[in-house]
Amino acid sequence: MKLKFTRLFLVALALFAAGCSKDEFSEADAIAAQKELLTLKYQHELDLETLKQKGANALQQLVNTAALQQLKLNDSLARTSAVAAAKQDYSVAVTDVVTNAPIADADVIVSSEGKLFSTKTSAQGIATFSSLYLFPTSTFLITKTGYAATQIMRKDITLGTAKLWNTAELSNEISGTLYIDTDLTNSTPEKVGGNVLVTASTSVPNGFNGSYSVQFPTFTTATGTYSLKLPAAPGGYSLQFAQIEADQKLYIYATEDTETSSVPFQLPYVASVKTYFNVNSFAANIPSIISPIYLKFPKDKSGRELYLPLNGNSNSAAYLSVITDGYQIERLNVSNYNYYNGFYYDLNQSTFDANTKLDVSTVDITGNLIKSQPLLGATTNSAGKIIITSSPEGGYGYVHLRRDAAGRIVTNAKGVISRATIYDSSQNLYVLNFSSNLNFATSLVTNLNYLLPNKGDKRIVNFYYGAGESRLKRVF
């Protein structure tokens, strides 16, 4: 911090020395020098403001030092003959930026003819100066302990008051909890954890013209909470949040490193993919994976296992009845898998032994639906392709309850499944009706701008980072 301040002082000193080497010093020269100093001042302003609630006092120190050097530079080289003829009396009015009440005992400093002149404001908030030579752009610097410093040009003092902002009274607060979806396999968002930067910024008038931005930062706690102590502000506070990089858990069929054409020979699986999050961000693709239960066929002649999703629609239905500890399969209607959930399922891609019975099992990728494995079967034709058949219990399609050589359903073939949806109450029939994506994201958008105009204003605002802005790898 000391190094930055020293650099700013040296630049000001160099500009002062360069100006002294000229034969004449014009108002244009003064404005150019002032702009260069102000550029440096505002470059370091943000660094100083990140000193949390003490930032306003640091800004005051920086503005004071830079402005004093600039003011000396404006006037120290003015021609003596022109100065005497242009001297005037000046009055500067100073008010509170929030309440507009006059501010007494504020220090007001201006430079004339290479000298500093200072005075304090009266009870009416007025500072008066007698017989000074000033440029139209000569600047009055106004400071007071506990307030952010401000300034106003000579040409503007008749147009309005200079504004001081009380930054010592941190009576206002914005607090809450930050949430993030790092696990899409559940239905609730997670808390972001600790050390995430949260910043409230506001724009403050620094005189009749212009303004500057002040920032108040804080970090989240280990439980994802944050709290910003703030002064009442003339305008609204805008909140910003640091980007978060985290592994996100979700169901996928593949990443960009694998072939999505592996469907139907690949089950969806849970993966952790590095994801980048920003508040209110939902741009990252979320794969649509609807069915948690798949029919698993044995390896075909090429060594590949075939997986078909089992759902509640008419072409991929398992009809169940309710029993004491869950539901059991009574018959199946698995008849059409040319296209399902964004993928093509062509059963002709697989070739098995001709005219055989295939044992088919069920796979629950969530691990919480199948309590007891159903025993199922399929039949191939002379070409080794799975064929559609009917079953004695009324099923139709590629897959049925498994039977022994005598044609009877084998023991415990109906299995036990923990969850199903009513299909026909008169027949006590249920189906595995899955319609929601297994990847769940909360789509909450929160406003980032808040007014805290009155002392003591408080807001509790929970912010949601979203399901992700982008990922290190694309997922499908």
mmCIF file of C-alpha atoms in Angstrom, residues 86-92 127-134 140 154 157-158:
data_model
loop_
_atom_site.group_PDB
_atom_site.id
_atom_site.type_symbol
_atom_site.label_atom_id
_atom_site.label_comp_id
_atom_site.label_asym_id
_atom_site.label_seq_id
_atom_site.Cartn_x
_atom_site.Cartn_y
_atom_site.Cartn_z
ATOM 1 C CA ALA A 86 -8.991 37.832 -11.226
ATOM 2 C CA LYS A 87 -9.182 37.407 -7.442
ATOM 3 C CA GLN A 88 -12.683 36.783 -6.055
ATOM 4 C CA ASP A 89 -14.546 35.631 -2.937
ATOM 5 C CA TYR A 90 -15.980 32.100 -2.942
ATOM 6 C CA SER A 91 -18.499 30.091 -0.896
ATOM 7 C CA VAL A 92 -18.808 26.296 -0.913
ATOM 8 C CA ALA A 127 -17.152 27.394 3.790
ATOM 9 C CA THR A 128 -16.066 30.894 2.677
ATOM 10 C CA PHE A 129 -12.832 32.135 1.073
ATOM 11 C CA SER A 130 -11.788 35.732 0.380
ATOM 12 C CA SER A 131 -9.786 37.164 -2.529
ATOM 13 C CA LEU A 132 -8.540 34.012 -4.248
ATOM 14 C CA TYR A 133 -7.348 33.499 -7.831
ATOM 15 C CA LEU A 134 -8.767 30.250 -9.186
ATOM 16 C CA PHE A 140 -12.121 22.407 -3.557
ATOM 17 C CA ARG A 154 -14.953 26.226 -8.854
ATOM 18 C CA ILE A 157 -20.070 25.660 -6.712
ATOM 19 C CA THR A 158 -22.981 27.902 -7.755
#
